[in-house]
Amino acid sequence: MAERIPTMCLNCSTVCGMIAKVENGRILKLEGNPHDPNSRGKLCAKGQAAINMVEDPDRLLYPLRRVGQRGSGQWERISWDAAIAEISARLRRLRAEGRQTELMLQYGRDRTNGFLDRFADAFGTPNKLGHRGLCSLNKRMAIRASIGDTDWDTADFAESRYILNFGSNFYEAHQGHVGMLQRFAEAKRHGARMVTFDVRLSNTAAQSDEWIPIFPGTDGLVALAIGHVILRDDLQNTAFIHDWTNAPLEEWRAHYLRYTPEWAERESGVPANTIERIAHEFAAAAPCAATVSNRGTHAHRNGFYNEWAVVCLNALVGSIGERGGWGYIPGDVNKSAPQPSPLPPKPKSKTELSHPSEFPLVNELYPRAVSSTIYPYLAFGRANIDTMISYYVNAPMSWPEGPTFVRDVLLDEEIVPFHVAIDAFPSETVEVADIVLPDATFLEKWDLDARNSYDFRPYVGLRQPVVNPPGECKDIRDILIAIGKAVDEEMARFFPYENAEEFIREWAKAVPGGLDELKKTGVWVDENQPRHFRPYLQETGHRIGDPGIEVLKNGLVQLRENGTASAKVVGKLWRGKIVRGFATPDKRFQFKMPRLQQENLENDSEQNKEAYMYPSYVPIRAHSSLGENEYILTTFKWNVHTQSRTANQIWLTEIVGDNPCWIHPLTAVKFRIRHGETFCLKTLKTGSINSPTATASLHVTAHVTECIHPRALAISASFGHWKYGRTARGRGFNPNILIEANMDPIGGGQAWNDTVVRIESLQLEETLV
Ligand SMILES: Nc1nc2c(c(=O)[nH]1)N[C@H]1C(S)=C(S)[C@@H](COP(=O)(O)OP(=O)(O)OC[C@H]3O[C@@H](n4cnc5c(=O)[nH]c(N)nc54)[C@H](O)[C@@H]3O)O[C@H]1N2
Ligand SMILES: Nc1nc2c(c(=O)[nH]1)N[C@H]1C(S)=C(S)[C@@H](COP(=O)(O)OP(=O)(O)OC[C@H]3O[C@@H](n4cnc5c(=O)[nH]c(N)nc54)[C@H](O)[C@@H]3O)O[C@H]1N2
Ligand code: SF4
Ligand SMILES: [Mo]
C-alpha cells in the first residue's frame, strides 16, 4: 500500500501544499494537499513533474573537490568529514582574524526561512545576498514604502469584480500562481472582469476580458492617467484619501493633473479613450476592484515608481483591505512560528555588497537586496571577499551578463579565492566552484514554510522528506549545522541541534500539536484569527484614558510606559477608536515621500524634482530615442518551467524544450525573418556599471507571432544551459548574454525589460553578400 505523505512543493516559489504517494521508497505520484489554504488541493504541471527532479540521473551525489584548474571540470570525490574540515578551517581563520565580512553567502531559492540568516549572523557577516534584486525588489520596495505592513499585496480575487492587471502573468507564473488563478476563475464565473496590460499575449492576457499591448516601461504612466481620470471626474473615495493617506485630496488632484490620458497614449500606445473607460469601470467596481502587478511593471529602471503608481490606484478608490479589493497579509512563516532560540545577534557591519551606497532607500527598507551590483563590485574592487558559499543559486545563468561577465568573475581566483557550491545538480555555479556539497532536494528535506494566504488567514506548512536522499546528499540544515559546530565554539552555540529534524521539531513547537501533528496534516491554519480584511482598522486594544495613552494633535496615539521618558506610537485615533493604521511612521498610506526629491533621479528640471516625491513617471532614457532598427528585449517565465532550474526535468522539457524569440510579423517582414529561422540580436552596452563600452550579440530562432507588441521582443529565461544535465544542456539561448546590470536608482531592482537591441538578419546579410 502506498503511503500518502504531506509536504510542500518548491518547484517554484508559490510553495503549494503537496501529498506524495510513496511506495517502497519511490514516489508514485505527487498531488495537491486539500488542507493548504492557498492552493486548496491543486498543483501545476511543474509540481507534478518534481518526481523528475528527485530521480534526475545527473544529480550530485557526493562531496567533490576540484583538482584541475577552476572551471576545468576535474573533480575528486571527498568525504563529508574532509569537506567540512576544509571549509570550517577557512572560516575559522576569517573569524579569528576579524575578517567576517569576507564571507559572502549567496543564495537563490532559499526557503529555509531563517536558517541561512542564522548562519550568516552567527558568523558575523552582513553579506547574505540573495536574488531579490533580480526578482521582485522594486515591487516590494514600493509596497513596503507605501503601507509598511508588508512588501507584498494579496488581492481578494475570490470576491473581486474588476481586476486591473499590470504585467503579472499569474495564470502561468507569479509567486501566488495556483491560489490566485483558482480564485479569479471562480470570480470570473460570477461576472468579474479583468483587463491585462502586457507586452505579450500571455495566457493570463488570454484569460482576460481585454489584452492591452503596452510599450515596455510605461505601465506607471498609464496607471497615473487612470488616476487622473478618476480624480478629474470625482470618482475617488474621498473619505479614504482624507482619513488614511498622507496628503489631502487637493494635493492628489494637483499632482495627477499633468498625467493626461493623451500623454499616456503617446508614450504607451494605450488609446486615451480606453484609459478613460477603464478608469470609470475600475472606480465603479470599487471597493471590489483591485490591481495586480508583477515583473512586467516593475522590472524596469523606473520600476519603483511604476509599482507605486499602480498601488495608489487602490488607495484612490478606497479598495485597500476591502473584501474583493487590494489586500495585504504578511506571508512570513516566522510571524506565526518564531525561530527557536538561541538566535545570534545581527551583525552591525555593513559592506558595499550588503548596503551599496548608491541605494539609500533600499538600504533602509530592504538591506542586502540589491543583487545586480554584486559581480561588478567584486570585479572592480568595491568589495572584497575571501570565501563565497553559493546555495540554490545559479548566477552564471540568472544574473545580467551571467554567462559572460559573471562567469569570468567566478573563474578568477583573485576575486573569489575560495568558492563552495551547495547544489543538487551539476550547474553552471558548480562548474566554477572549488568544493561542491550535494544538497537534498525539496522532497527530501525539512522546512516550515508559508506564503501570503489568499484565504486571508496565516498558516504554517511543513516540508518533510518523503523519500531518502540518494548517495550522500544532505539537507542544507544538516550541512550548516555541521559547519557551524566545526568553526568555533562561539559559533557552535547557535547550532545546538543534532540534525535538521531536531531543529524543525523545536521550531514547530510554536504550532499546536507541534511537528507530530504537522507531519500528518502538512499544514496548520490559525482559525482563531479573524480573516485579514481592513487590517488598518483593527483596534489596538488601548483606550483613551488608559494610563500612559496620549493622543497627539495629528491623531497619532502614543503609549508612555510607566515612568519612562520614551513614548511609542501604537496607533491612530479614528472615529473615537484607537486603531492600528498602516505600519508607516504616520500610520497612513504614503502618497508622498519628500526624501525622494533628494535621491539620485536621472533627469529633469527642479520643477519635476518636486513631482518625484509623489508616484511619478520617469521616462526610460534609452527608450526615448529608439532608432528604427531598435527594439526592446523583454523576458518572461514559461508556465511549465521555473527559471532555468527545471530544464533537466524531462516531462516539462518535453512540453516546452526551447525558448525562441517572439517577434511581431511586421518586424519579421522588415528584416525578412521567417518563423523558425535564426537571426541575430545585438546590444551596445552602455558600460554604466561594468566599465568598458562593448557590444554583445546572440543568435536566436524566430517565433513570429502577432501576440507581441510590435516594438518589443520576448525570450523566456528557461534555457541556455551549457552544463546542468543531459536534458537541459545545449537547448535554447541565454538572453542574459545581452542584458547588462542596470538598476532602478530608487528601488534597486534589475531592469530586465529595458534592454535596447538591434536586429540583424542573417538572411539579409547573405543576400547582400
Ligand atoms: N533574463 C532574465 N533573467 C532572470 C529572470 C528573467 O525573467 N529574465 N528572472 C529573474 C528572477 S525573477 C529570479 S528569482 C532569478 C532566479 O535566479 P536563481 O536564484 O539563480 O534561480 P533559482 O531557480 O532560484 O536557483 C537556481 C539554481 O539552484 C540550484 N538548485 C536547484 N535545485 C536545488 C536544490 O534542491 N538544492 C540546491 N542546493 N540547489 C538547487 C540549481 O543550480 C539551479 O540552477 O533569476 C532572474 N533572472
Ligand atoms: N511558471 C513559473 N512560475 C514562476 C516562476 C517561474 O520561473 N516559472 N518564477 C517565480 C518567480 S521567482 C517570480 S519572480 C514570478 C514572476 O512572475 P511574473 O512577474 O508574473 O512573470 P514574468 O513572466 O516574469 O513577467 C510577467 C509578464 O510581464 C510581461 N512584460 C514584460 N515587460 C512588460 C512591460 O513593460 N509591461 C507589462 N505590462 N508587461 C510586461 C511579460 O511578457 C510577462 O508576461 O513567478 C514565480 N512563478
Ligand atoms: S505553482 Fe506549481 S511549481 Fe509552484 S509550488 Fe505550486 S505546484 Fe509547485
Ligand atoms: Mo523571481
PDB file of C-alpha atoms in Angstrom, residues 396-479:
ATOM      1  CA  PRO A 396      26.117  32.423 -14.370  1.00  0.00           C
ATOM      2  CA  MET A 397      22.657  31.626 -15.742  1.00  0.00           C
ATOM      3  CA  SER A 398      20.361  34.072 -13.970  1.00  0.00           C
ATOM      4  CA  TRP A 399      22.352  37.272 -13.440  1.00  0.00           C
ATOM      5  CA  PRO A 400      22.726  40.040 -16.017  1.00  0.00           C
ATOM      6  CA  GLU A 401      25.701  39.100 -18.193  1.00  0.00           C
ATOM      7  CA  GLY A 402      25.729  35.800 -16.302  1.00  0.00           C
ATOM      8  CA  PRO A 403      27.264  33.561 -18.957  1.00  0.00           C
ATOM      9  CA  THR A 404      29.964  36.107 -19.773  1.00  0.00           C
ATOM     10  CA  PHE A 405      30.936  38.683 -17.159  1.00  0.00           C
ATOM     11  CA  VAL A 406      29.663  36.853 -14.046  1.00  0.00           C
ATOM     12  CA  ARG A 407      31.207  33.559 -15.105  1.00  0.00           C
ATOM     13  CA  ASP A 408      34.541  35.295 -15.665  1.00  0.00           C
ATOM     14  CA  VAL A 409      34.414  36.851 -12.201  1.00  0.00           C
ATOM     15  CA  LEU A 410      33.668  33.466 -10.670  1.00  0.00           C
ATOM     16  CA  LEU A 411      36.534  31.880 -12.552  1.00  0.00           C
ATOM     17  CA  ASP A 412      39.001  34.450 -11.236  1.00  0.00           C
ATOM     18  CA  GLU A 413      40.703  33.125  -8.112  1.00  0.00           C
ATOM     19  CA  GLU A 414      41.994  36.547  -7.185  1.00  0.00           C
ATOM     20  CA  ILE A 415      38.483  37.927  -6.970  1.00  0.00           C
ATOM     21  CA  VAL A 416      36.875  34.831  -5.464  1.00  0.00           C
ATOM     22  CA  PRO A 417      39.681  32.959  -3.696  1.00  0.00           C
ATOM     23  CA  PHE A 418      37.518  30.108  -2.349  1.00  0.00           C
ATOM     24  CA  HIS A 419      34.097  29.044  -3.603  1.00  0.00           C
ATOM     25  CA  VAL A 420      31.835  26.391  -2.083  1.00  0.00           C
ATOM     26  CA  ALA A 421      28.698  25.462  -4.035  1.00  0.00           C
ATOM     27  CA  ILE A 422      25.838  23.700  -2.274  1.00  0.00           C
ATOM     28  CA  ASP A 423      23.698  22.390  -5.102  1.00  0.00           C
ATOM     29  CA  ALA A 424      21.712  19.345  -6.152  1.00  0.00           C
ATOM     30  CA  PHE A 425      22.716  19.428  -9.810  1.00  0.00           C
ATOM     31  CA  PRO A 426      25.908  19.941 -11.820  1.00  0.00           C
ATOM     32  CA  SER A 427      25.020  23.553 -12.508  1.00  0.00           C
ATOM     33  CA  GLU A 428      26.964  26.407 -14.069  1.00  0.00           C
ATOM     34  CA  THR A 429      27.700  27.519 -10.487  1.00  0.00           C
ATOM     35  CA  VAL A 430      29.104  24.112  -9.627  1.00  0.00           C
ATOM     36  CA  GLU A 431      31.294  24.438 -12.708  1.00  0.00           C
ATOM     37  CA  VAL A 432      33.146  27.361 -11.110  1.00  0.00           C
ATOM     38  CA  ALA A 433      33.347  26.016  -7.524  1.00  0.00           C
ATOM     39  CA  ASP A 434      36.280  24.638  -5.531  1.00  0.00           C
ATOM     40  CA  ILE A 435      34.225  22.417  -3.265  1.00  0.00           C
ATOM     41  CA  VAL A 436      30.785  21.040  -4.095  1.00  0.00           C
ATOM     42  CA  LEU A 437      28.361  19.820  -1.445  1.00  0.00           C
ATOM     43  CA  PRO A 438      25.357  17.747  -2.609  1.00  0.00           C
ATOM     44  CA  ASP A 439      22.096  19.074  -1.180  1.00  0.00           C
ATOM     45  CA  ALA A 440      18.918  17.070  -0.696  1.00  0.00           C
ATOM     46  CA  THR A 441      16.085  18.234  -2.979  1.00  0.00           C
ATOM     47  CA  PHE A 442      12.903  19.681  -1.532  1.00  0.00           C
ATOM     48  CA  LEU A 443      11.200  16.278  -1.462  1.00  0.00           C
ATOM     49  CA  GLU A 444      13.979  15.002   0.787  1.00  0.00           C
ATOM     50  CA  LYS A 445      14.299  17.855   3.286  1.00  0.00           C
ATOM     51  CA  TRP A 446      12.716  19.787   6.156  1.00  0.00           C
ATOM     52  CA  ASP A 447      11.294  23.310   6.323  1.00  0.00           C
ATOM     53  CA  LEU A 448       8.434  25.234   7.832  1.00  0.00           C
ATOM     54  CA  ASP A 449       7.052  27.460   5.133  1.00  0.00           C
ATOM     55  CA  ALA A 450       4.096  29.677   4.208  1.00  0.00           C
ATOM     56  CA  ARG A 451       3.100  32.477   1.856  1.00  0.00           C
ATOM     57  CA  ASN A 452       0.652  35.322   1.954  1.00  0.00           C
ATOM     58  CA  SER A 453      -2.656  33.471   2.114  1.00  0.00           C
ATOM     59  CA  TYR A 454      -5.349  34.230  -0.441  1.00  0.00           C
ATOM     60  CA  ASP A 455      -7.714  32.973   2.238  1.00  0.00           C
ATOM     61  CA  PHE A 456      -6.539  35.894   4.418  1.00  0.00           C
ATOM     62  CA  ARG A 457      -5.577  33.823   7.471  1.00  0.00           C
ATOM     63  CA  PRO A 458      -1.999  32.982   8.390  1.00  0.00           C
ATOM     64  CA  TYR A 459      -0.920  29.352   8.251  1.00  0.00           C
ATOM     65  CA  VAL A 460       2.165  27.201   8.742  1.00  0.00           C
ATOM     66  CA  GLY A 461       3.066  24.408   6.347  1.00  0.00           C
ATOM     67  CA  LEU A 462       5.591  21.619   6.678  1.00  0.00           C
ATOM     68  CA  ARG A 463       8.088  20.429   4.105  1.00  0.00           C
ATOM     69  CA  GLN A 464       9.258  16.952   5.122  1.00  0.00           C
ATOM     70  CA  PRO A 465      11.320  14.249   3.446  1.00  0.00           C
ATOM     71  CA  VAL A 466       9.029  11.893   1.547  1.00  0.00           C
ATOM     72  CA  VAL A 467      11.934   9.724   0.370  1.00  0.00           C
ATOM     73  CA  ASN A 468      15.556   9.357   1.442  1.00  0.00           C
ATOM     74  CA  PRO A 469      18.092  11.433  -0.438  1.00  0.00           C
ATOM     75  CA  PRO A 470      20.313   9.402  -2.795  1.00  0.00           C
ATOM     76  CA  GLY A 471      24.057   8.910  -2.419  1.00  0.00           C
ATOM     77  CA  GLU A 472      25.478  11.115   0.320  1.00  0.00           C
ATOM     78  CA  CYS A 473      23.174  14.112  -0.236  1.00  0.00           C
ATOM     79  CA  LYS A 474      22.359  16.030   2.926  1.00  0.00           C
ATOM     80  CA  ASP A 475      19.683  18.505   3.994  1.00  0.00           C
ATOM     81  CA  ILE A 476      21.053  22.083   3.908  1.00  0.00           C
ATOM     82  CA  ARG A 477      20.329  22.436   7.639  1.00  0.00           C
ATOM     83  CA  ASP A 478      22.439  19.364   8.386  1.00  0.00           C
ATOM     84  CA  ILE A 479      25.225  20.874   6.307  1.00  0.00           C
TER      85      ILE A 479
END
